[in-house]
Short mmCIF file of C-alpha atoms in Angstrom, two decimals:
data_model
loop_
_atom_site.label_atom_id
_atom_site.label_comp_id
_atom_site.label_asym_id
_atom_site.label_seq_id
_atom_site.Cartn_x
_atom_site.Cartn_y
_atom_site.Cartn_z
CA MET A 1 -209.80 226.27 14.99
CA SER A 2 -211.84 224.32 12.42
CA GLN A 3 -211.90 220.43 12.52
CA SER A 4 -209.98 220.21 9.36
CA SER A 5 -207.44 222.49 10.72
CA VAL A 6 -206.86 220.41 13.66
CA LEU A 7 -206.68 217.41 11.74
CA LEU A 8 -204.09 218.87 9.21
CA ILE A 9 -202.05 219.72 12.13
CA VAL A 10 -202.24 216.41 14.15
CA LEU A 11 -201.59 214.36 10.71
CA PHE A 12 -198.55 216.49 9.74
CA PHE A 13 -196.95 215.90 12.99
CA TYR A 14 -198.01 212.08 13.23
CA THR A 15 -196.64 211.46 9.59
CA ILE A 16 -193.18 213.21 10.52
CA LEU A 17 -193.22 210.60 13.73
CA LEU A 18 -194.00 207.67 11.41
CA ILE A 19 -191.29 208.67 8.96
CA ALA A 20 -188.65 209.51 11.73
CA ILE A 21 -189.44 205.75 13.18
CA GLY A 22 -188.90 204.55 9.66
CA LEU A 23 -185.72 206.35 9.31
CA TRP A 24 -184.54 205.28 12.95
CA THR A 25 -185.27 201.78 12.39
CA LYS A 26 -183.92 201.47 8.85
CA GLY A 27 -180.16 200.86 9.81
CA ARG A 28 -181.50 197.82 12.16
CA ASN A 29 -182.01 196.04 9.03
CA LYS A 30 -178.83 194.13 8.10
CA ASP A 31 -180.64 191.34 6.01
CA GLN A 32 -183.86 190.02 5.07
CA LYS A 33 -184.31 188.22 8.69
CA ASP A 34 -184.07 191.71 10.23
CA PHE A 35 -186.58 193.26 7.56
CA PHE A 36 -189.04 190.63 7.81
CA LEU A 37 -188.79 189.63 11.58
CA GLY A 38 -186.83 192.15 13.53
CA GLY A 39 -184.10 189.73 14.44
CA ARG A 40 -186.80 187.50 16.53
CA ASN A 41 -186.46 190.19 19.27
CA LEU A 42 -189.84 191.32 19.82
CA GLY A 43 -190.98 192.27 23.24
CA PRO A 44 -194.29 191.66 25.03
CA ILE A 45 -195.57 195.53 24.60
CA VAL A 46 -194.73 195.88 20.93
CA ALA A 47 -195.77 192.25 19.93
CA SER A 48 -199.21 192.68 21.60
CA LEU A 49 -200.16 195.91 20.69
CA SER A 50 -198.84 195.63 17.11
CA TYR A 51 -200.64 192.26 16.80
CA SER A 52 -203.85 193.58 18.13
CA ALA A 53 -203.76 196.71 15.93
CA SER A 54 -203.04 194.90 12.96
CA ALA A 55 -205.73 192.52 13.64
CA ALA A 56 -208.15 195.29 14.30
CA SER A 57 -207.63 197.98 11.93
CA ALA A 58 -210.14 199.81 10.00
CA TRP A 59 -212.76 196.91 10.12
CA THR A 60 -213.08 197.48 14.11
CA LEU A 61 -213.13 201.40 14.39
CA LEU A 62 -215.14 201.97 11.24
CA GLY A 63 -216.76 198.36 10.20
CA LEU A 64 -217.66 197.03 13.48
CA THR A 65 -219.16 200.08 14.46
CA GLY A 66 -221.21 200.51 11.41
CA LEU A 67 -222.40 196.80 11.56
CA THR A 68 -223.52 197.37 15.04
CA TYR A 69 -225.44 200.52 14.03
CA LEU A 70 -227.02 198.68 11.32
CA ILE A 71 -227.87 195.16 12.92
CA GLY A 72 -227.95 196.11 16.49
CA VAL A 73 -227.08 193.78 19.60
CA SER A 74 -226.40 190.31 17.59
CA SER A 75 -223.04 191.94 16.53
CA ILE A 76 -221.89 191.10 19.87
CA TRP A 77 -221.21 187.43 18.55
CA VAL A 78 -218.64 188.97 16.02
CA VAL A 79 -216.80 190.60 19.13
CA LEU A 80 -216.87 187.25 20.99
CA GLY A 81 -215.58 185.67 18.03
CA SER A 82 -212.82 188.04 17.48
CA PHE A 83 -211.61 187.69 21.13
CA LEU A 84 -211.74 183.93 21.34
CA GLY A 85 -209.61 183.69 18.09
CA ALA A 86 -207.18 185.94 19.87
CA VAL A 87 -207.40 183.72 22.73
CA ILE A 88 -206.65 180.67 20.88
CA SER A 89 -203.84 182.22 18.71
CA TRP A 90 -201.90 183.49 21.88
CA PHE A 91 -202.69 180.65 24.24
CA TRP A 92 -202.08 177.64 21.63
CA ILE A 93 -200.58 178.80 18.27
CA ALA A 94 -198.04 181.26 19.64
CA PRO A 95 -195.82 179.20 21.80
CA ARG A 96 -195.82 176.25 19.34
CA LEU A 97 -194.97 178.50 16.30
CA MET A 98 -192.48 180.63 18.21
CA ASP A 99 -190.23 177.23 19.01
CA PHE A 100 -191.10 175.76 15.52
CA SER A 101 -190.04 178.83 13.88
CA LYS A 102 -186.82 179.36 15.89
CA HIS A 103 -185.68 175.76 15.31
CA ASN A 104 -186.28 175.53 12.13
CA ASN A 105 -185.01 178.91 10.81
CA ILE A 106 -188.30 179.84 9.57
CA ILE A 107 -189.03 183.56 8.35
CA THR A 108 -192.34 183.61 6.59
CA LEU A 109 -195.79 181.79 6.66
CA THR A 110 -194.96 180.17 3.37
CA ASP A 111 -191.68 178.97 4.74
CA PHE A 112 -193.90 177.10 7.60
CA ILE A 113 -196.41 175.88 5.30
CA THR A 114 -193.81 174.22 2.76
CA PHE A 115 -191.55 172.80 5.42
CA GLY A 116 -190.44 169.48 5.14
CA ILE A 117 -191.77 169.01 1.52
CA ARG A 118 -189.38 168.31 -1.23
CA GLY A 119 -189.55 168.40 -4.96
CA TYR A 120 -191.93 169.79 -7.54
CA LYS A 121 -195.02 169.42 -4.93
CA ARG A 122 -192.88 172.17 -2.62
CA TYR A 123 -192.90 174.27 -5.57
CA LEU A 124 -196.41 174.00 -6.36
CA ILE A 125 -197.39 174.69 -2.81
CA LEU A 126 -195.24 177.65 -2.83
CA ILE A 127 -196.82 179.18 -5.88
CA ILE A 128 -200.40 178.42 -4.89
CA SER A 129 -199.83 179.93 -1.18
CA SER A 130 -197.89 182.84 -2.32
CA LEU A 131 -200.74 183.57 -4.95
CA ILE A 132 -203.32 183.56 -2.43
CA VAL A 133 -201.43 185.97 -0.02
CA LEU A 134 -200.87 188.04 -2.72
CA PHE A 135 -204.61 188.32 -3.89
CA CYS A 136 -206.10 188.55 -0.55
CA PHE A 137 -203.61 191.30 0.70
CA SER A 138 -204.22 193.32 -2.31
CA VAL A 139 -208.03 193.22 -1.42
CA TYR A 140 -207.26 193.76 2.44
CA VAL A 141 -204.73 196.40 1.69
CA ALA A 142 -207.28 198.14 -0.66
CA ALA A 143 -210.01 198.08 2.26
CA GLN A 144 -207.51 199.83 4.29
CA PHE A 145 -206.75 202.72 1.88
CA GLN A 146 -210.56 202.93 1.35
CA GLY A 147 -210.95 203.43 4.94
CA ALA A 148 -208.21 206.11 4.87
CA GLY A 149 -210.02 207.74 1.56
CA ASN A 150 -213.60 207.74 3.63
CA THR A 151 -211.85 209.50 6.43
CA PHE A 152 -209.72 212.21 4.47
CA SER A 153 -212.66 212.88 2.16
CA SER A 154 -215.30 213.45 5.13
CA SER A 155 -212.88 215.62 6.73
CA PHE A 156 -211.56 217.64 3.84
CA GLY A 157 -214.01 217.51 1.23
CA THR A 158 -211.10 215.93 -1.21
CA PRO A 159 -212.06 213.37 -3.92
CA MET A 160 -212.02 209.74 -2.90
CA SER A 161 -209.52 208.98 -5.32
CA HIS A 162 -207.17 211.65 -4.08
CA SER A 163 -207.88 210.96 -0.45
CA ILE A 164 -207.01 206.82 -1.03
CA ILE A 165 -203.70 207.99 -2.93
CA ILE A 166 -202.75 210.14 0.08
CA GLY A 167 -203.54 207.54 2.67
CA GLY A 168 -201.48 204.92 0.47
CA LEU A 169 -198.50 207.00 0.09
CA ILE A 170 -198.16 207.95 3.82
CA VAL A 171 -198.24 203.91 4.72
CA MET A 172 -195.71 203.19 1.93
CA ILE A 173 -192.90 205.50 3.14
CA TYR A 174 -192.56 204.69 6.57
CA THR A 175 -192.76 200.76 5.89
CA PHE A 176 -190.48 201.03 2.92
CA LEU A 177 -188.07 202.71 5.35
CA GLY A 178 -187.98 200.66 8.22
CA GLY A 179 -189.37 197.25 7.66
CA PHE A 180 -190.54 195.11 10.59
CA TRP A 181 -189.42 197.05 13.20
CA ALA A 182 -190.69 200.29 11.69
CA VAL A 183 -194.06 198.35 11.39
CA SER A 184 -194.22 197.14 14.75
CA ILE A 185 -192.98 200.16 16.50
CA THR A 186 -195.41 202.19 14.74
CA ASP A 187 -198.35 199.73 15.31
CA THR A 188 -197.73 199.81 18.91
CA VAL A 189 -198.31 203.78 18.93
CA GLN A 190 -201.35 203.38 16.71
CA GLY A 191 -202.49 200.56 19.22
CA PHE A 192 -202.18 203.16 22.06
CA LEU A 193 -204.34 205.70 20.19
CA MET A 194 -207.03 203.07 19.32
CA ALA A 195 -207.24 201.63 22.88
CA ILE A 196 -207.64 205.38 24.33
CA THR A 197 -210.25 206.26 21.44
CA ALA A 198 -212.05 203.32 22.57
CA LEU A 199 -212.13 204.20 26.14
CA VAL A 200 -212.80 207.68 26.01
CA LEU A 201 -215.69 207.79 23.20
CA PRO A 202 -217.92 205.28 25.06
CA ILE A 203 -217.50 206.94 28.48
CA PHE A 204 -218.56 210.36 27.13
CA ALA A 205 -221.50 208.99 24.98
CA LEU A 206 -222.73 207.01 28.21
CA ILE A 207 -222.78 210.32 29.99
CA GLU A 208 -224.39 212.10 27.27
CA VAL A 209 -227.38 209.44 27.09
CA GLY A 210 -228.01 209.61 30.96
CA GLY A 211 -225.95 206.59 32.08
CA ILE A 212 -226.51 202.99 31.93
CA SER A 213 -230.47 203.56 32.37
CA GLY A 214 -230.70 206.01 29.68
CA PHE A 215 -228.63 204.05 27.36
CA ILE A 216 -231.07 201.20 27.79
CA GLU A 217 -234.09 203.17 27.50
CA GLY A 218 -232.65 205.03 24.55
CA LEU A 219 -231.69 202.02 22.74
CA ARG A 220 -235.14 200.40 23.14
CA LEU A 221 -236.78 203.47 21.66
CA SER A 222 -234.58 204.14 18.82
CA SER A 223 -234.06 200.25 17.61
CA SER A 224 -236.80 197.85 15.74
CA VAL A 225 -237.25 194.50 17.15
CA GLU A 226 -234.60 192.70 14.74
CA GLN A 227 -232.07 195.30 16.19
CA LEU A 228 -232.76 194.27 19.92
CA SER A 229 -232.72 190.63 18.87
CA PHE A 230 -229.47 188.63 19.53
CA THR A 231 -230.16 186.52 16.30
CA PHE A 232 -231.34 189.56 14.64
CA GLY A 233 -234.99 188.62 14.59
CA ASN A 234 -233.86 184.83 13.76
CA SER A 235 -235.49 181.86 15.64
CA GLY A 236 -234.35 178.08 15.63
CA LEU A 237 -231.84 176.73 13.60
CA LEU A 238 -231.40 179.81 11.57
CA GLY A 239 -230.73 181.88 14.73
CA LEU A 240 -228.33 179.41 15.79
CA GLY A 241 -226.52 179.76 12.66
CA VAL A 242 -226.67 183.38 13.00
CA ILE A 243 -224.73 183.12 16.35
CA ILE A 244 -222.16 180.31 15.34
CA GLY A 245 -221.52 181.92 11.92
CA SER A 246 -220.75 185.35 13.61
CA ILE A 247 -218.45 183.49 16.24
CA SER A 248 -216.87 181.73 13.64
CA ILE A 249 -215.22 184.92 12.18
CA GLY A 250 -212.67 184.33 14.84
CA VAL A 251 -211.48 181.38 12.99
CA GLY A 252 -209.86 183.54 10.23
CA GLN A 253 -207.30 184.74 12.78
CA PHE A 254 -205.52 181.52 12.60
CA GLY A 255 -204.30 181.64 9.13
CA GLN A 256 -203.22 185.35 8.92
CA PRO A 257 -199.79 185.77 7.72
CA HIS A 258 -199.32 189.50 9.12
CA LEU A 259 -200.45 188.14 12.49
CA LEU A 260 -198.40 184.87 12.79
CA ILE A 261 -195.32 186.42 12.27
CA ARG A 262 -195.59 188.09 15.30
CA PHE A 263 -195.49 184.90 16.98
CA MET A 264 -192.32 183.85 14.89
CA ALA A 265 -190.41 187.17 16.26
CA LEU A 266 -191.29 186.92 19.97
CA ARG A 267 -188.11 187.28 21.94
CA ASP A 268 -188.81 184.59 24.45
CA ASN A 269 -191.40 182.77 26.36
CA LYS A 270 -191.82 185.59 29.16
CA ALA A 271 -192.35 188.08 26.21
CA LEU A 272 -195.28 185.30 25.10
CA LYS A 273 -196.82 185.22 28.36
CA MET A 274 -196.94 189.03 29.04
CA GLY A 275 -197.80 189.89 25.45
CA PHE A 276 -200.83 187.37 25.92
CA PHE A 277 -202.08 189.22 28.88
CA PHE A 278 -201.97 192.80 27.31
CA THR A 279 -203.68 191.33 24.23
CA ILE A 280 -206.52 190.12 26.07
CA ILE A 281 -207.07 193.64 27.78
CA TRP A 282 -206.53 195.34 24.25
CA TYR A 283 -209.41 192.98 22.96
CA LEU A 284 -211.65 193.79 25.60
CA ILE A 285 -211.14 197.20 25.93
CA VAL A 286 -211.15 198.08 22.01
CA PHE A 287 -213.98 195.68 20.67
CA LEU A 288 -216.67 195.95 23.47
CA GLY A 289 -215.86 199.91 23.03
CA MET A 290 -216.36 200.02 19.34
CA TYR A 291 -219.49 197.83 20.00
CA PHE A 292 -220.81 200.10 22.28
CA VAL A 293 -220.34 202.96 20.17
CA GLY A 294 -222.30 201.46 17.33
CA LEU A 295 -225.27 201.05 19.64
CA VAL A 296 -225.30 204.09 21.25
CA GLY A 297 -225.17 205.97 17.87
CA HIS A 298 -228.82 204.97 17.63
CA ILE A 299 -229.74 207.01 20.30
CA LEU A 300 -227.60 210.23 18.98
CA ILE A 301 -227.36 209.78 15.46
CA PRO A 302 -231.03 208.44 14.47
CA SER A 303 -230.39 208.41 10.64
CA ILE A 304 -227.18 208.44 8.63
CA ASP A 305 -226.32 207.76 4.90
CA ASN A 306 -223.00 205.98 5.72
CA ASN A 307 -223.39 203.77 8.70
CA GLU A 308 -219.61 203.12 8.63
CA ALA A 309 -219.17 206.63 9.35
CA ILE A 310 -220.95 206.32 12.62
CA LEU A 311 -218.01 206.90 14.68
CA PHE A 312 -217.12 209.86 13.31
CA ALA A 313 -220.72 211.19 13.50
CA VAL A 314 -220.84 210.50 17.28
CA SER A 315 -217.34 212.14 18.20
CA ASP A 316 -218.49 215.21 16.10
CA TYR A 317 -221.73 215.07 18.37
CA LEU A 318 -219.86 214.99 21.58
CA PHE A 319 -216.74 216.60 21.18
CA SER A 320 -215.23 220.00 19.96
CA PRO A 321 -213.10 220.07 16.67
CA VAL A 322 -209.95 219.72 18.56
CA ILE A 323 -211.00 216.50 20.06
CA SER A 324 -212.93 215.08 17.17
CA GLY A 325 -209.72 215.80 14.86
CA ILE A 326 -207.57 213.74 17.34
CA ILE A 327 -210.22 210.89 17.04
CA ILE A 328 -210.19 211.30 13.22
CA ALA A 329 -206.33 210.65 13.40
CA ALA A 330 -206.78 207.19 15.54
CA VAL A 331 -208.78 206.12 12.73
CA LEU A 332 -206.33 206.87 10.17
CA SER A 333 -203.72 205.13 12.81
CA ALA A 334 -205.67 201.94 12.73
CA ILE A 335 -206.09 201.92 9.01
CA MET A 336 -202.29 202.41 8.72
CA SER A 337 -201.46 199.65 11.28
CA THR A 338 -202.71 196.87 9.33
CA ALA A 339 -202.01 198.09 5.84
CA ASP A 340 -198.19 198.22 6.80
CA SER A 341 -197.92 194.74 8.09
CA GLN A 342 -199.60 193.41 5.20
CA LEU A 343 -197.25 195.15 3.07
CA LEU A 344 -194.29 193.63 4.79
CA VAL A 345 -195.83 190.24 4.20
CA THR A 346 -196.08 190.71 0.54
CA ALA A 347 -192.68 192.05 0.25
CA SER A 348 -191.52 189.13 1.88
CA VAL A 349 -193.59 186.71 -0.42
CA ILE A 350 -192.19 188.14 -3.67
CA SER A 351 -188.56 188.90 -2.53
CA TYR A 352 -188.00 185.89 -0.14
CA ASP A 353 -190.89 183.10 -0.95
CA LEU A 354 -190.57 183.35 -4.34
CA GLY A 355 -186.60 183.94 -4.55
CA LEU A 356 -186.70 186.98 -6.51
CA GLY A 357 -184.24 188.94 -4.07
CA LYS A 358 -181.96 185.68 -4.68
CA LYS A 359 -181.83 186.37 -8.08
CA PHE A 360 -180.05 189.70 -7.30
CA PRO A 361 -177.48 189.13 -4.62
CA GLY A 362 -176.75 192.32 -2.39
CA TYR A 363 -179.83 193.84 -3.54
CA GLU A 364 -182.53 191.61 -1.70
CA LEU A 365 -183.60 194.92 0.49
CA HIS A 366 -183.90 196.83 -2.40
CA ILE A 367 -186.19 194.23 -4.02
CA SER A 368 -188.34 193.94 -1.01
CA ARG A 369 -188.64 197.83 -0.88
CA LEU A 370 -189.89 197.83 -4.70
CA THR A 371 -192.19 195.07 -3.96
CA ILE A 372 -193.87 197.30 -1.39
CA ILE A 373 -194.62 200.04 -3.96
CA PHE A 374 -195.74 197.84 -6.15
CA ILE A 375 -198.44 196.23 -3.86
CA VAL A 376 -199.47 199.87 -2.58
CA CYS A 377 -199.91 200.86 -6.32
CA ILE A 378 -202.50 197.78 -7.09
CA ALA A 379 -204.15 198.28 -3.72
CA ILE A 380 -204.81 202.11 -4.50
CA ILE A 381 -206.36 200.84 -7.96
CA VAL A 382 -208.56 198.43 -6.39
CA ALA A 383 -209.75 200.78 -3.89
CA ILE A 384 -210.42 203.31 -6.58
CA ILE A 385 -212.01 201.15 -9.40
CA ILE A 386 -213.86 198.45 -7.30
CA PRO A 387 -215.70 200.21 -4.47
CA SER A 388 -216.83 198.03 -1.45
CA SER A 389 -217.81 198.44 2.14
CA ILE A 390 -214.79 198.18 4.48
CA PHE A 391 -216.37 195.26 6.43
CA ASP A 392 -217.12 193.15 3.47
CA ARG A 393 -214.02 193.72 1.71
CA VAL A 394 -211.98 192.87 5.04
CA VAL A 395 -214.38 189.82 5.98
CA PHE A 396 -213.76 188.34 2.46
CA ALA A 397 -209.95 188.83 2.51
CA TRP A 398 -209.81 187.31 6.53
CA VAL A 399 -212.11 184.39 5.82
CA ALA A 400 -210.35 183.42 2.74
CA LEU A 401 -206.71 183.35 3.92
CA GLY A 402 -208.11 181.81 7.54
CA CYS A 403 -209.75 178.95 5.48
CA ALA A 404 -206.68 178.36 3.43
CA PHE A 405 -203.89 178.19 5.95
CA GLY A 406 -205.60 178.12 9.30
CA PRO A 407 -206.34 174.28 9.35
CA LEU A 408 -202.80 173.45 8.18
CA VAL A 409 -201.12 175.84 10.89
CA PHE A 410 -203.19 173.73 13.58
CA THR A 411 -202.19 170.09 12.31
CA ARG A 412 -198.81 171.06 11.58
CA LEU A 413 -198.33 172.41 15.20
CA ALA A 414 -200.04 169.33 16.62
CA ARG A 415 -197.32 167.42 15.11
CA ILE A 416 -199.76 165.64 12.62
CA ASP A 417 -197.87 164.69 9.44
CA CYS A 418 -199.41 165.48 6.25
CA GLY A 419 -198.39 164.72 2.77
CA ALA A 420 -198.13 167.43 0.10
CA ASN A 421 -201.24 166.32 -2.01
CA SER A 422 -203.49 166.68 1.19
CA ILE A 423 -201.96 169.86 1.94
CA ILE A 424 -202.79 171.37 -1.69
CA LEU A 425 -206.27 169.83 -1.48
CA SER A 426 -206.77 171.60 1.93
CA ILE A 427 -205.28 174.84 0.66
CA LEU A 428 -207.26 175.09 -2.56
CA THR A 429 -210.60 173.92 -0.76
CA GLY A 430 -210.50 176.34 1.90
CA PHE A 431 -209.67 179.30 -0.39
CA SER A 432 -212.14 178.33 -3.18
CA LEU A 433 -215.24 177.74 -1.02
CA ALA A 434 -214.47 181.18 0.62
CA VAL A 435 -214.51 182.93 -2.83
CA PHE A 436 -217.39 180.70 -4.22
CA PHE A 437 -219.62 181.91 -1.00
CA SER A 438 -218.43 185.28 -1.10
CA LEU A 439 -219.49 185.92 -4.88
CA GLN A 440 -223.19 184.68 -4.23
CA PRO A 441 -225.83 187.10 -4.83
CA SER A 442 -227.34 186.58 -1.18
CA SER A 443 -225.56 185.10 1.70
CA LEU A 444 -226.04 181.65 2.24
CA GLY A 445 -225.72 182.03 5.95
CA PHE A 446 -222.74 183.06 8.16
CA THR A 447 -222.21 179.43 9.21
CA ILE A 448 -221.82 178.18 5.69
CA ASP A 449 -219.99 181.40 4.53
CA ARG A 450 -217.04 181.27 7.13
CA LEU A 451 -217.09 178.10 9.10
CA MET A 452 -217.87 175.55 6.30
CA PRO A 453 -214.61 176.11 4.21
CA PHE A 454 -212.56 175.91 7.23
CA LEU A 455 -214.05 172.68 8.32
CA LEU A 456 -213.87 171.48 4.79
CA SER A 457 -210.29 172.37 4.47
CA LEU A 458 -209.38 170.51 7.86
CA PHE A 459 -211.60 167.48 6.71
CA PHE A 460 -209.56 166.92 3.36
CA LEU A 461 -206.31 167.68 5.27
CA LEU A 462 -206.48 164.70 7.95
CA VAL A 463 -208.52 162.32 5.71
CA PHE A 464 -206.09 162.29 3.04
CA ARG A 465 -203.26 163.28 5.54
CA LYS A 466 -200.86 160.45 4.12
CA SER A 467 -201.06 161.44 0.43
#
C-alpha cells in the first residue's frame, strides 16, 4: 500500500473522529460561557495536553526541526526558552488567573485586560486589543494552514492552494460545531499523537545512526563549525545575545489568548497541579524529541530543498509507508490543534468582546460560528497570497501577542494597579516594536527582536502606572 493511500485512510477516519467530537460536544454549549470556556470544568489531562498542543503546533514539528537542521545545536536555546515559558506560565500565571477569572466572571483575555476600567478609555483599550488579536491570529492561523498545505502537497502532489483550503475546512468544521469542548478534546487527542511521534521517531533514528556514539560522530562529520557551536559561531556579547534572544521566545507564552483561556477554564486547584506536571513531561518529550530529529536529519539526509520538511524526510527514510503516513497525520493534528484554539478566540473577540452577539439576542452562538467561518477565509487567503516560512510567521505573531499583553498579565496578577493611559501605551509599545523589528530587512539580533519590545512594554506600564 502506498503512503498516499495510507494517509488518505488515516485522515478519513481521523476527520470523522474530529467531526464526531464536534457533534458530541455541540449539545454542551448552552451559552457563550460554555462555548468559549467549557463551563470552567477543564480537568488536568485535557487542560495540559490541549494547552501544550496549542502552544507547540506546526512550528515545533516542522518549524523547530527545520530550524535545528538549518542552524544546528544552537537551537537548544529555543527549546529551553519554550520550556521555561511553560513552567512560569503554569507555576505563576495559572493559579492567579484561574482565581481572578472565576471571582470576576471573566471569559476572555480582553475581558481581563479591560477589567476595572470605565468610560471611553475602556472602549479604546477594547478596540486596540481586539484588533491586535484579530490581526495576529489571522497571521498565526495562516501559518497553520500553510503547514497543512505543505503536508497535503508533499503527500499527494496537490496544488498548494487546494491543500491549504482542505486543511482549513477540516479545522473549521469541528470548531464550528463544538466550541471550546470540541477544541479541547480534539487537542488532547492531537497532543497524544504529537508526543508519540516525538518518542518513536528519535528512538528509531538513534538506532539507525548507531546509538549515541554514532550520532555524535555523524553529527560532527555532517555539520559545519557554526552548526556545532552553541552560539552559531558568534562570540562575546553577540554570542550572549543569541542565547538570551533565543531563550526569550518563551516570553511569548505570557500573552497568548488561546493559552491563557485554558487557565481560566480549569476546574480547581487539583486539576491545576496535575496539569502542571503533565505539561512539563509533555514539553520535555516533544521539544527535545523534535530537536533531536533536526540534528539527526543532518546525518541521514545531508541535503534537502526545504528544511521545514526534514521531519517528513527522516520519517520516509526510517519507516514503511504505513508508519510514515501515520506520522504525517500526527503533523496535521499538530497544525489543527493550534488553529482551532485561535479560531475560537477570534470568535470570542468579535461576538463577545466587541459585542456583536449582544446586538442579536438569542443568536450569540450563531454569530460566534459565523465569525469562525470568516476568519478561516481570511487565513486561507493570507496563506495562499503571502507565502512565508512557518517558523517566521509563527514567531512574528507569537512575539507580537506576547509583548503586547504579557507585561499587563504579569502586573495585574501581581496586584499592581495600572491606569488606562499606561495600559494603552504598554500595549501599543509592545506590539508596534515587535512589528517594527519583524519588518527590518535584516534581523537586528534576537535579543532586540524578541526581548526588547517586552521589556519596554513592561517599563512604560510600571513607570506610568498611575496615569
